[in-house]
Short mmCIF file of C-alpha atoms and ligand atoms in Angstrom, two decimals:
data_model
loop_
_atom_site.label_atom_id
_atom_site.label_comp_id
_atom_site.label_asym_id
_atom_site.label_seq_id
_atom_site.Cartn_x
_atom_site.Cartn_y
_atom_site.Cartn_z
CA UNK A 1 -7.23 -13.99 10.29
CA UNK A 2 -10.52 -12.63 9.37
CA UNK A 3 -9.75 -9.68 6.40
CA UNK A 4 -12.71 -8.16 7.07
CA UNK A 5 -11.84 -7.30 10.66
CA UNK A 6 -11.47 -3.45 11.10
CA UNK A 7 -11.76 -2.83 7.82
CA UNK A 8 -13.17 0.95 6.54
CA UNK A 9 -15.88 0.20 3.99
CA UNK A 10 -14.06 1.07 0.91
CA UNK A 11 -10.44 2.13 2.29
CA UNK A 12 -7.24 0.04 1.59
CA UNK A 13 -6.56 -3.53 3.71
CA UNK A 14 -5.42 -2.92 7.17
CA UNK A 15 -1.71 -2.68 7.01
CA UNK A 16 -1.15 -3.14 11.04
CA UNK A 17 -1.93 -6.04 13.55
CA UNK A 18 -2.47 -5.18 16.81
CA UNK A 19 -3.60 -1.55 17.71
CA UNK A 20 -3.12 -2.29 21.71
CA UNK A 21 -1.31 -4.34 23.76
CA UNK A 22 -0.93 -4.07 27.93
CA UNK A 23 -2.37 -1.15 29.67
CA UNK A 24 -0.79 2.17 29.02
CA UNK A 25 1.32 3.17 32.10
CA UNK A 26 -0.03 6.52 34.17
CA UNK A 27 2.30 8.78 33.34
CA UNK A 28 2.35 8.02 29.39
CA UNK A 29 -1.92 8.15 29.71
CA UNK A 30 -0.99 11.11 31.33
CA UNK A 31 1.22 12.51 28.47
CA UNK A 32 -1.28 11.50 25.86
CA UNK A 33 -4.09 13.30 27.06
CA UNK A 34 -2.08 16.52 27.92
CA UNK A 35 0.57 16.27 24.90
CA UNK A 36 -0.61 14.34 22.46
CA UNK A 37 -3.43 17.27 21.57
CA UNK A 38 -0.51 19.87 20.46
CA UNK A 39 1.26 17.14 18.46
CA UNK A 40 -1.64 15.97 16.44
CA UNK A 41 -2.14 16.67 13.00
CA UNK A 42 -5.38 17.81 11.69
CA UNK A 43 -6.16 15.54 8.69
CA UNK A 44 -9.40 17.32 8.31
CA UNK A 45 -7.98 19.95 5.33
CA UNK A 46 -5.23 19.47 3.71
CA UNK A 47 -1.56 20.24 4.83
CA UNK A 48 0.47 23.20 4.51
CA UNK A 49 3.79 22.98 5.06
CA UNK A 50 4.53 26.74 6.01
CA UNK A 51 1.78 26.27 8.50
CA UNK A 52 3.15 22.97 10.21
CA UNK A 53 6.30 24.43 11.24
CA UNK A 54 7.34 26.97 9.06
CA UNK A 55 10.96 27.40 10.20
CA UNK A 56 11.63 23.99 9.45
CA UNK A 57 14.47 23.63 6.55
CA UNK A 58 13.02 20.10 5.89
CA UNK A 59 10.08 18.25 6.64
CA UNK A 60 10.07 13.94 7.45
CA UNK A 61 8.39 11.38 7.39
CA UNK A 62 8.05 8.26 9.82
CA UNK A 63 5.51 5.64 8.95
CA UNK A 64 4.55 3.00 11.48
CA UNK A 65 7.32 4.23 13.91
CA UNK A 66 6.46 1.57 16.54
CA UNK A 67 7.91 2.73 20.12
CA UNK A 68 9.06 6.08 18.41
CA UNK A 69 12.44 5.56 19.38
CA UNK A 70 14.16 6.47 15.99
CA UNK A 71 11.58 9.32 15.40
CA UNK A 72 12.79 10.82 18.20
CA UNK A 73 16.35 10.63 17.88
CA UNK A 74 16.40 11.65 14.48
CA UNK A 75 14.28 14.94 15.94
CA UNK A 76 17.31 15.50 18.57
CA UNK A 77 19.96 15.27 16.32
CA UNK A 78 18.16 17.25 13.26
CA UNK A 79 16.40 20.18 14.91
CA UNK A 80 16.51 21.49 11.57
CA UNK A 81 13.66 19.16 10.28
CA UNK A 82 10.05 18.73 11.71
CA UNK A 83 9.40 15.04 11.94
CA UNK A 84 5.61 13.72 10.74
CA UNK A 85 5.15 10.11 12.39
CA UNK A 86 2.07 7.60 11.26
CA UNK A 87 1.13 5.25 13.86
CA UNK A 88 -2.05 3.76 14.46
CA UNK A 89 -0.69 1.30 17.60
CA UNK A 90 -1.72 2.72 21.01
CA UNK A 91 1.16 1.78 22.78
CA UNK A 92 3.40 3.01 20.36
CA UNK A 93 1.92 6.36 19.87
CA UNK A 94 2.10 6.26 24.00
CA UNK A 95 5.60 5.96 24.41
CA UNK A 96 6.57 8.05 21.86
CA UNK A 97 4.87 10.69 23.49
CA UNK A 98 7.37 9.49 26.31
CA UNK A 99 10.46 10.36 24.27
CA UNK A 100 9.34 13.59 22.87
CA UNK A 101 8.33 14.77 26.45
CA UNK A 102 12.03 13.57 27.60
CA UNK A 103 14.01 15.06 25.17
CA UNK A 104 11.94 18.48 24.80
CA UNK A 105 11.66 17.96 21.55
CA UNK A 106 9.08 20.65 19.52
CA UNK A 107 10.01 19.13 16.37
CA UNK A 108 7.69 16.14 16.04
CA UNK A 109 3.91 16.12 14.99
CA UNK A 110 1.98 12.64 15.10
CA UNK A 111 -0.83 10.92 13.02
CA UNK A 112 -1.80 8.60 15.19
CA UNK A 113 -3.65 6.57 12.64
CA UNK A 114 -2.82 5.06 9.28
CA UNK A 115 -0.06 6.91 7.63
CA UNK A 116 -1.94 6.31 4.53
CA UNK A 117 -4.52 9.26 5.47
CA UNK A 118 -1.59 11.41 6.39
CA UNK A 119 0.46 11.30 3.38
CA UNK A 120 -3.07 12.14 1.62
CA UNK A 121 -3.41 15.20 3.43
CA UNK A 122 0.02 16.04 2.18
CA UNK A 123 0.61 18.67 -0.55
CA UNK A 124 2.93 17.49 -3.42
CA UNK A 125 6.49 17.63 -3.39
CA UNK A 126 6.78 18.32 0.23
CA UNK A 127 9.13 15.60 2.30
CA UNK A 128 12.79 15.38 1.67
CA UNK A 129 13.01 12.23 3.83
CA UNK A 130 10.79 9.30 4.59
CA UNK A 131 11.63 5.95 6.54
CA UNK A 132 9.90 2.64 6.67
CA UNK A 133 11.50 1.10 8.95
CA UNK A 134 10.79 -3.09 9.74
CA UNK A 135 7.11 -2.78 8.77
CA UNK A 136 4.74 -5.54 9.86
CA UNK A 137 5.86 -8.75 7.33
CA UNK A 138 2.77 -10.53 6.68
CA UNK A 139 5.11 -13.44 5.76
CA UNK A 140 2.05 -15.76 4.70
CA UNK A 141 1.62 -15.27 1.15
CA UNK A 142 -2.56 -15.00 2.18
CA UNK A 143 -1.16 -11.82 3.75
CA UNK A 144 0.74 -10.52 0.95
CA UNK A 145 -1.86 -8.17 -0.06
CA UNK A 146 -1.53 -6.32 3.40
CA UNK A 147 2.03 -5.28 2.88
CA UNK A 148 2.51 -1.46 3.51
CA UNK A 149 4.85 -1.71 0.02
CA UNK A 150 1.95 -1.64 -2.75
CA UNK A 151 1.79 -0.06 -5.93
CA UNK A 152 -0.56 2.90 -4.87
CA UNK A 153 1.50 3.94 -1.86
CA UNK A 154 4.65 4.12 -3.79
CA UNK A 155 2.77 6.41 -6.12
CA UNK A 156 1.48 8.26 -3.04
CA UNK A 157 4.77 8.51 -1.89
CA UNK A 158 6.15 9.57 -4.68
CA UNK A 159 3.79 12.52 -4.96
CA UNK A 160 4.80 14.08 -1.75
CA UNK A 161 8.53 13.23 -1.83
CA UNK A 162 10.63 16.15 -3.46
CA UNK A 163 12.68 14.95 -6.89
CA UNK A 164 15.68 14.32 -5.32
CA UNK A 165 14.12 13.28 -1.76
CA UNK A 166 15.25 9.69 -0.25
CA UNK A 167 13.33 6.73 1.36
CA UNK A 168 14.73 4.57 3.42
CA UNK A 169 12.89 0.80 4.09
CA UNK A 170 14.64 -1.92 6.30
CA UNK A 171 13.26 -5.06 6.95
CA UNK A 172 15.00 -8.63 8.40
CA UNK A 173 12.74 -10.67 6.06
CA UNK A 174 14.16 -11.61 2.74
CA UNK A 175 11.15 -12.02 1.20
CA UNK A 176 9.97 -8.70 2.00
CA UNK A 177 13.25 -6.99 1.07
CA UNK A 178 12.86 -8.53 -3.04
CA UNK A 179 9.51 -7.47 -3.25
CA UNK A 180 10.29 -3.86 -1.99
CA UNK A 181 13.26 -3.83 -4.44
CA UNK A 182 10.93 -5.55 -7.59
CA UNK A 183 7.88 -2.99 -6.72
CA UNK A 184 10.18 0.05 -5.84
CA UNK A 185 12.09 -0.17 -8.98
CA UNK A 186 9.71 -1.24 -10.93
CA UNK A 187 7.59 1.83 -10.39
CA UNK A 188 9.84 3.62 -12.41
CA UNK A 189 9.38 6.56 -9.96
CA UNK A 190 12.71 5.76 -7.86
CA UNK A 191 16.60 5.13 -8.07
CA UNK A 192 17.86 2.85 -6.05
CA UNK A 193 22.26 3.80 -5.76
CA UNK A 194 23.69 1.02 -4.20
CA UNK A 195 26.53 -0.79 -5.74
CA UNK A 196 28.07 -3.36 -3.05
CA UNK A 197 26.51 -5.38 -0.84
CA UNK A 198 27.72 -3.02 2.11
CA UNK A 199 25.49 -0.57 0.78
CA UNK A 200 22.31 -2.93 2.32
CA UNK A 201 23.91 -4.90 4.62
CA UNK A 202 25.61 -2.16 6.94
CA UNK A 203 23.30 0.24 8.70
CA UNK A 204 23.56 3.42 7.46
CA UNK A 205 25.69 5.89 9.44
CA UNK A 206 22.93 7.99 10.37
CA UNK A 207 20.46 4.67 11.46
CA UNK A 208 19.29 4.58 15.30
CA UNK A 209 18.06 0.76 15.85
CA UNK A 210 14.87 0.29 16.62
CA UNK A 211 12.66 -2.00 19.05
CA UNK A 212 11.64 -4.33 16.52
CA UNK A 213 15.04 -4.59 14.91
CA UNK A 214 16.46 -5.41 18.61
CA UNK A 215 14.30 -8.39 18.28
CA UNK A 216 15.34 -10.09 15.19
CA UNK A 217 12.47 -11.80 14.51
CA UNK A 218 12.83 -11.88 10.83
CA UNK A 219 14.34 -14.57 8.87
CA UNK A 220 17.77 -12.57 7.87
CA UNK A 221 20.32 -9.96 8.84
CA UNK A 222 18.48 -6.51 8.63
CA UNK A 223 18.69 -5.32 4.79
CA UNK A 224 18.51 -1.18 4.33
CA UNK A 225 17.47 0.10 1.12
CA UNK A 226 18.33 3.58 -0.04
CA UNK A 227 16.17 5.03 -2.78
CA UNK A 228 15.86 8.22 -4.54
CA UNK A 229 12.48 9.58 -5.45
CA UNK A 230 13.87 10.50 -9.54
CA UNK A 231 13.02 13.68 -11.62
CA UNK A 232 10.63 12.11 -13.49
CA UNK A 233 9.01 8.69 -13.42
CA UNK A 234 11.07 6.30 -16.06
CA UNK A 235 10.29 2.76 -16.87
CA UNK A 236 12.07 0.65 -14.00
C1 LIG B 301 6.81 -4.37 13.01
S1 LIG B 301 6.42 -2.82 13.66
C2 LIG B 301 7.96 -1.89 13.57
C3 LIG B 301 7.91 -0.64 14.37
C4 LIG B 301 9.15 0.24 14.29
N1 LIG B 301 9.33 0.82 12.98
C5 LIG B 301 10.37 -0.54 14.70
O1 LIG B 301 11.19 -0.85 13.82
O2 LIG B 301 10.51 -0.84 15.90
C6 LIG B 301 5.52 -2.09 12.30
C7 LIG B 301 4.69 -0.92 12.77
O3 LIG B 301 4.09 -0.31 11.63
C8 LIG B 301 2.81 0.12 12.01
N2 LIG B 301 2.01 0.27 10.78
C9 LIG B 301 1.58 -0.70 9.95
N3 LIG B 301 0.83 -0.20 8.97
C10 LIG B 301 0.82 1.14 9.16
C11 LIG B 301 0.20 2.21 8.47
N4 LIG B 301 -0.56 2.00 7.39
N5 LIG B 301 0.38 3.45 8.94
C12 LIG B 301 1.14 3.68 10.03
N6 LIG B 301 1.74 2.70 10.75
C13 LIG B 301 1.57 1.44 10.31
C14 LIG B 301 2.31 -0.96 12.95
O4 LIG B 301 1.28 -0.53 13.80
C15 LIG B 301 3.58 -1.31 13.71
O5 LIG B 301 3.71 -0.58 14.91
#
């Protein structure tokens, strides 16, 4: 793979693979061009929450939600919280536009693009919730550096999730799950409360599977890990 390939001149490694697979069907082209507009975010000044949806008790995050299937049953079952997704794959961001048309939903607002600009846009202290759910691998150790998981989004991250607020990452690659867990907790800026081996290996009650997770491509049993964003950073 050539590393230079879609790269922004100074911004972080690409993240993603593929931004497009087959031809988006007629009706979801359809969608995108007359809903996707009203979902969008504007990245171009900075955030507000009381101005994204400002009955919303809670405010989410989704990054790289793939066919948008969990974003969007998350939104149905808590209209209580407006839903932020990051996704810069066309087909994704396509069908997701799908399930928010089918279930009505006017809780959702999309980024389609790298969820790095979004949480950037965000003001501090802002999400009570964010899931990173079966991001792209990168299994090759060449590829290591393109992980989502890196020290400067866990500090971004950190900055917009409220003391108190939870992230959820899954992943069915081993590998991937011990160096969220060594960078996570090492950060110092996170608690991580599980105490059994239930508490990773059994979806969590409020999980919806996703496409990729249907797949199984990954080398192990899907791992879920709970952290807490702390009070105040402490050494790991
Ligand atoms: C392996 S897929 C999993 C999709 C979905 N979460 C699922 O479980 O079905 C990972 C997704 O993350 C997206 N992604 C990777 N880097 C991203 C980034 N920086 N911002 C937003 N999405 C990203 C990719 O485009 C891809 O669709």
């Amino acid at each position: 793979m050539n590393d230079s390939i879609g790269q922004k001149p100074f911004g972080p490694l690409r993240s993603y693979g593929r931004l497009k697979s087959r031809p988006i069907k007629p009706r979801q082209a359809g969608l995108m061009d007359s809903l996707l507009p009203g979902l969008a975010l504007d990245l171009s000044a900075p955030l507000d929450r009381e101005t994204l949806k400002p009955d919303a008790a809670e405010v989410w995050l989704e990054i790289g939600f793939g066919g948008g299937e969990h974003m969007a049953a998350q939104a149905a079952m808590h209209p209580q919280a407006l839903i932020l997704g990051a996704e810069p794959f066309v087909n994704g961001a396509a069908s997701a536009v799908r399930h928010i048309d089918e279930r009505k939903l006017d809780n959702v607002r999309l980024h389609h693009g790298d969820a790095r600009d979004l949480i950037a846009a965000l003001p501090d202290a802002c999400l009570e919730r964010v899931f990173i759910l079966f991001p792209d691998p990168w299994p090759k150790a060449r590829h290591h550096k393109r992980r989502l998981i890196q020290p400067e989004v866990l500090s971004a991250l950190a900055r917009v999730l409220k003391p108190g607020g939870r992230l959820r990452f899954a992943t069915d690659w081993a590998d991937y799950a011990d160096w969220t867990l060594e960078r996570i907790l090492g950060s110092g800026l996170f608690d991580w409360p599980a105490e059994r081996a239930a508490d990773w290996r059994v979806p969590p009650a409020d999980h919806v599977t996703t496409r990729y997770e249907e797949k199984k491509l990954g080398d192990c049993a899907p791992v879920f890990l709970d952290f807490v964003r702390r009070d105040t950073a402490r050494p790991g």
